[in-house]
Short mmCIF file of C-alpha atoms in Angstrom, two decimals:
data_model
loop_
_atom_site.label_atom_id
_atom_site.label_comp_id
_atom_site.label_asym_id
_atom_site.label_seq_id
_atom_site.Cartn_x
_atom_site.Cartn_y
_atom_site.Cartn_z
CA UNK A 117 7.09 -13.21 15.00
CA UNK A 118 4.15 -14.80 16.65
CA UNK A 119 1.83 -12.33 19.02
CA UNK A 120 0.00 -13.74 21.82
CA UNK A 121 -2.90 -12.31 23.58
CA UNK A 122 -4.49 -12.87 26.64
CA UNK A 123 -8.12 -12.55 24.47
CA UNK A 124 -9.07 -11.76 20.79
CA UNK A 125 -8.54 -8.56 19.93
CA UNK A 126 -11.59 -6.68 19.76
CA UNK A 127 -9.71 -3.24 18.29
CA UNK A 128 -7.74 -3.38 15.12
CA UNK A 129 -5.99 -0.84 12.88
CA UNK A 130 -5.04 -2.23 9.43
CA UNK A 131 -3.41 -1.42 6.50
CA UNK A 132 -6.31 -0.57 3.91
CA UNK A 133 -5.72 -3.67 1.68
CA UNK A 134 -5.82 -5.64 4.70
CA UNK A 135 -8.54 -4.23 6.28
CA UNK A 136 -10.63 -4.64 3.17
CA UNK A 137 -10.07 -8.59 3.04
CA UNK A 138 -10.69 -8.69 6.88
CA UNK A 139 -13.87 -7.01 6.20
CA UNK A 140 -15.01 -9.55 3.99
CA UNK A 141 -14.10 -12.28 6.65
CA UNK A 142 -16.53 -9.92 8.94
CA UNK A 143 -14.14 -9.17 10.81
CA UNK A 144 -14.25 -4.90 12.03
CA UNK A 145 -11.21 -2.54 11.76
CA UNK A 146 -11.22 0.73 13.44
CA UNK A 147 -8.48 3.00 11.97
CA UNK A 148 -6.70 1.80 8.36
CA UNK A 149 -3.99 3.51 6.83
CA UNK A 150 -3.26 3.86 3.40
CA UNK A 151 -5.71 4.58 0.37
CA UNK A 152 -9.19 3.92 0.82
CA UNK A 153 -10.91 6.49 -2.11
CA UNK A 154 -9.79 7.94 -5.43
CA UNK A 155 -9.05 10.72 -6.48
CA UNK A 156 -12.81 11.22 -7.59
CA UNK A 157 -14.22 10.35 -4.15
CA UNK A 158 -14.80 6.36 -5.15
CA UNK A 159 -13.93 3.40 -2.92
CA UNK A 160 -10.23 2.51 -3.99
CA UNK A 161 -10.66 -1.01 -5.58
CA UNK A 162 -7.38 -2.35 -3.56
CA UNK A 163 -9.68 -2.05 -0.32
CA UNK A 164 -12.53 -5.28 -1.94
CA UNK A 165 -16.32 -4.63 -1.45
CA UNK A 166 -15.90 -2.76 1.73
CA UNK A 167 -16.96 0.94 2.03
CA UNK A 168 -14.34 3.23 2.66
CA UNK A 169 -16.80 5.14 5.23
CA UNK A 170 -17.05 1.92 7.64
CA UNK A 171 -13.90 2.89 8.65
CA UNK A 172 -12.13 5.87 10.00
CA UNK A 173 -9.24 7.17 8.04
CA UNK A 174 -5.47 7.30 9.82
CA UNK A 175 -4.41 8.72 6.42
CA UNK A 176 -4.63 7.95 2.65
CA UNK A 177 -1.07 8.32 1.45
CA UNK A 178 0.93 5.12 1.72
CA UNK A 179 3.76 5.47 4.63
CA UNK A 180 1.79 9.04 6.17
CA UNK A 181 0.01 7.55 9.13
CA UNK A 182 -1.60 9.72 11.89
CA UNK A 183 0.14 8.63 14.96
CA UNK A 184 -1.93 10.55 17.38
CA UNK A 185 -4.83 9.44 15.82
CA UNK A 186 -3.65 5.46 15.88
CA UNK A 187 -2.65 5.71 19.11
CA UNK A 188 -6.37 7.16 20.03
CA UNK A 189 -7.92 3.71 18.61
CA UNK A 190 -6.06 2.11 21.72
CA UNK A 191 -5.73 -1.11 18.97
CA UNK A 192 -4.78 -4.28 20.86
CA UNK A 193 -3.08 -5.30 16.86
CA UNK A 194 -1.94 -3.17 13.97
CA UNK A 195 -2.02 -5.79 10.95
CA UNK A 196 0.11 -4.66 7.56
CA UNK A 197 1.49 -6.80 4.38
CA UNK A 198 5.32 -7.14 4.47
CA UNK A 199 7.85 -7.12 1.52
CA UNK A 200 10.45 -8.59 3.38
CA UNK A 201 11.31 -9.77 6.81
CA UNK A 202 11.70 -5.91 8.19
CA UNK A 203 8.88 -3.59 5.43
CA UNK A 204 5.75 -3.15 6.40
CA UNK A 205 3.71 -1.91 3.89
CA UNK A 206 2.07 1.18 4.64
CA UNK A 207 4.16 2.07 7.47
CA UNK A 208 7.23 4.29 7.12
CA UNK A 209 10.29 2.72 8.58
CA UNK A 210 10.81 5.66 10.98
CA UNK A 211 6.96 5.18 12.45
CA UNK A 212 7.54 1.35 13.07
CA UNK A 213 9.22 1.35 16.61
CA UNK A 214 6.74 4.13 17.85
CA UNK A 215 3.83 1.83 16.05
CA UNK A 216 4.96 -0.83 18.35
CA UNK A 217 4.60 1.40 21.33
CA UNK A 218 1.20 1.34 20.86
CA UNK A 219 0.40 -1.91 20.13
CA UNK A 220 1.86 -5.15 18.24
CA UNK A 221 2.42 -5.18 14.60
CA UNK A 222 0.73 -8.41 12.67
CA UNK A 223 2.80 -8.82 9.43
CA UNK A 224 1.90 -11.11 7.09
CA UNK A 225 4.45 -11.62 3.96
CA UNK A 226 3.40 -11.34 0.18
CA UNK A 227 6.51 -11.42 -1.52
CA UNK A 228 8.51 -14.18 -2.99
CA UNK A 229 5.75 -16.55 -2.62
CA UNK A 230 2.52 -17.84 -4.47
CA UNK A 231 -0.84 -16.21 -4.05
CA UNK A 232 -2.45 -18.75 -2.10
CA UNK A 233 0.08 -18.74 0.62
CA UNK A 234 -0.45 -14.99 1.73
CA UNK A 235 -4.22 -15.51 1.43
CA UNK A 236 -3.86 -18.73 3.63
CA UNK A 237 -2.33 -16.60 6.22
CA UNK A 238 -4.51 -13.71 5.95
CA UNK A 239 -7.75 -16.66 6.74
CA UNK A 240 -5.94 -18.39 9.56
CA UNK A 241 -5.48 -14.68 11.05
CA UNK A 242 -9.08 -13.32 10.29
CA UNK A 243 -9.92 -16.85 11.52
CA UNK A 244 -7.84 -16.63 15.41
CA UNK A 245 -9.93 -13.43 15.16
CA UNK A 246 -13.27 -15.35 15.36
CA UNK A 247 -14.16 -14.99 11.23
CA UNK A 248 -15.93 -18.09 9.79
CA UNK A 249 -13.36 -18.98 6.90
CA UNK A 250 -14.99 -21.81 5.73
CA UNK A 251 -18.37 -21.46 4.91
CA UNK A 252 -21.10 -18.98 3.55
CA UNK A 253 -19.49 -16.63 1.05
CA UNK A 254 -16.14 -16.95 1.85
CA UNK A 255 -16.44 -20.94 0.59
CA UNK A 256 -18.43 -19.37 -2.59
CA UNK A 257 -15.66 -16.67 -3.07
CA UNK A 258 -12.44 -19.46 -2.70
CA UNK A 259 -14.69 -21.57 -5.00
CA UNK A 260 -14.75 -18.92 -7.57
CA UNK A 261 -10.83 -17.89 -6.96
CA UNK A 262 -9.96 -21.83 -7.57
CA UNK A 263 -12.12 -22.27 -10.60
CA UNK A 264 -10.94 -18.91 -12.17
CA UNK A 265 -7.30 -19.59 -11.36
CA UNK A 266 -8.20 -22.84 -13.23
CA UNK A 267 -9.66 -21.65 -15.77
CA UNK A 268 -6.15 -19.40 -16.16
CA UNK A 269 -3.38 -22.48 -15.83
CA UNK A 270 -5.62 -24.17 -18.20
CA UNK A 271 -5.59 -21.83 -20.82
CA UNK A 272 -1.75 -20.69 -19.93
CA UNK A 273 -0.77 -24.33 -20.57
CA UNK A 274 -2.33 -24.55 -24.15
CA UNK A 275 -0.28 -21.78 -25.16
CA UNK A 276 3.10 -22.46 -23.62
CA UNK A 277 5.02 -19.16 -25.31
CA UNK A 278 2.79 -16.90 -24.57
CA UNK A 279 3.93 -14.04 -22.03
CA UNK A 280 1.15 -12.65 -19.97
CA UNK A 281 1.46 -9.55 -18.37
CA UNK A 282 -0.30 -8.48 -15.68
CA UNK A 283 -0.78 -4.82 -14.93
CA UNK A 284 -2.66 -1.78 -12.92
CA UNK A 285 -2.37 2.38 -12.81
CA UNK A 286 -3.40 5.38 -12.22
CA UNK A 287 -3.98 8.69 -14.08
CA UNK A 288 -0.21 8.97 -13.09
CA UNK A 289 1.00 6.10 -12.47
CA UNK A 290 1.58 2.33 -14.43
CA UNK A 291 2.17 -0.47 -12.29
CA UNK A 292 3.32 -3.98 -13.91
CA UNK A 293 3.02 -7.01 -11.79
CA UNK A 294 6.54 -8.95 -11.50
CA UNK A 295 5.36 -12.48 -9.85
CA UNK A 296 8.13 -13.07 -7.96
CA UNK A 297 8.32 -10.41 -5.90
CA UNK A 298 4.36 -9.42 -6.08
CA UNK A 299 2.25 -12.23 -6.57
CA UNK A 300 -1.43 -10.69 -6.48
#
């Protein structure tokens, strides 16, 4: 679905992943749902190098959004990850028609696709947004992505039957990445 505007949108509410990489394109989000600290108060890693206080908090629990309090950001966007053509991530499937009350939903897909697809949609959005996506640090940080990735294929090729598994958690939780359906 493509959104038009008459201008750039100058109030944004964001999924917490998302709103972390906009952040790092300089780009400001008001309200973000989903988790932004740990349990022990830290910034949540999944939201980058941004601080979690920069931004105000429309709930921490993935699919638990404050409605009242979205809707009192008056955002001219609401930008989410999707898992398929109809999941937003974040937002619970009863909240998405009210959500689009308020304002339109920006959806970019991560699933079934290679890393550097959703990331090349996620810098031609924070770029229509007015980000600089090719220079400064985000050049250095692509550079360091690339040559990292690089470094990866290169060493995954010299050892052709070796499985790799990629993985994450929690103190309750254990998270295993399956690349097809989750490529970060």
């Amino acid at each position: 679905i493509t959104h038009r505007l008459d201008e750039v949108p100058d109030s944004i509410v964001a999924q917490s992943v998302v709103a972390g990489g906009l952040w790092e394109y300089g780009i400001e989000v008001g309200g973000v749902f989903g988790p932004l600290r740990r349990p022990d108060g830290s910034p949540d890693p999944s939201i980058g190098l941004a601080d979690p206080d920069g931004f105000e908090s429309l709930g921490e629990v993935d699919g638990q959004i404050n409605g009242e309090a979205l809707a009192a950001q008056q955002p001219d966007i609401i930008v989410t990850a999707m898992w398929s053509d109809d999941t937003y991530w974040g937002i619970d499937d009863g909240m998405v028609d009210q959500l689009r009350e308020v304002a339109p939903i920006v959806g970019i897909r991560v699933d079934d696709r290679p890393l550097d697809e959703p990331l090349a949609r996620f810098a031609e959005l924070a770029g229509s947004l007015g980000a600089d996506t090719e220079g400064g640090e985000v050049a250095e940080a692509r550079a360091g992505f690339e040559e990292v990735s690089g470094r990866l294929e290169e060493a995954l090729g010299a050892k052709p039957d070796l499985v790799v598994l990629a993985g994450s958690g929690s103190l309750q939780e254990m998270y295993v990445a399956w690349p097809q359906g989750f490529p970060e």
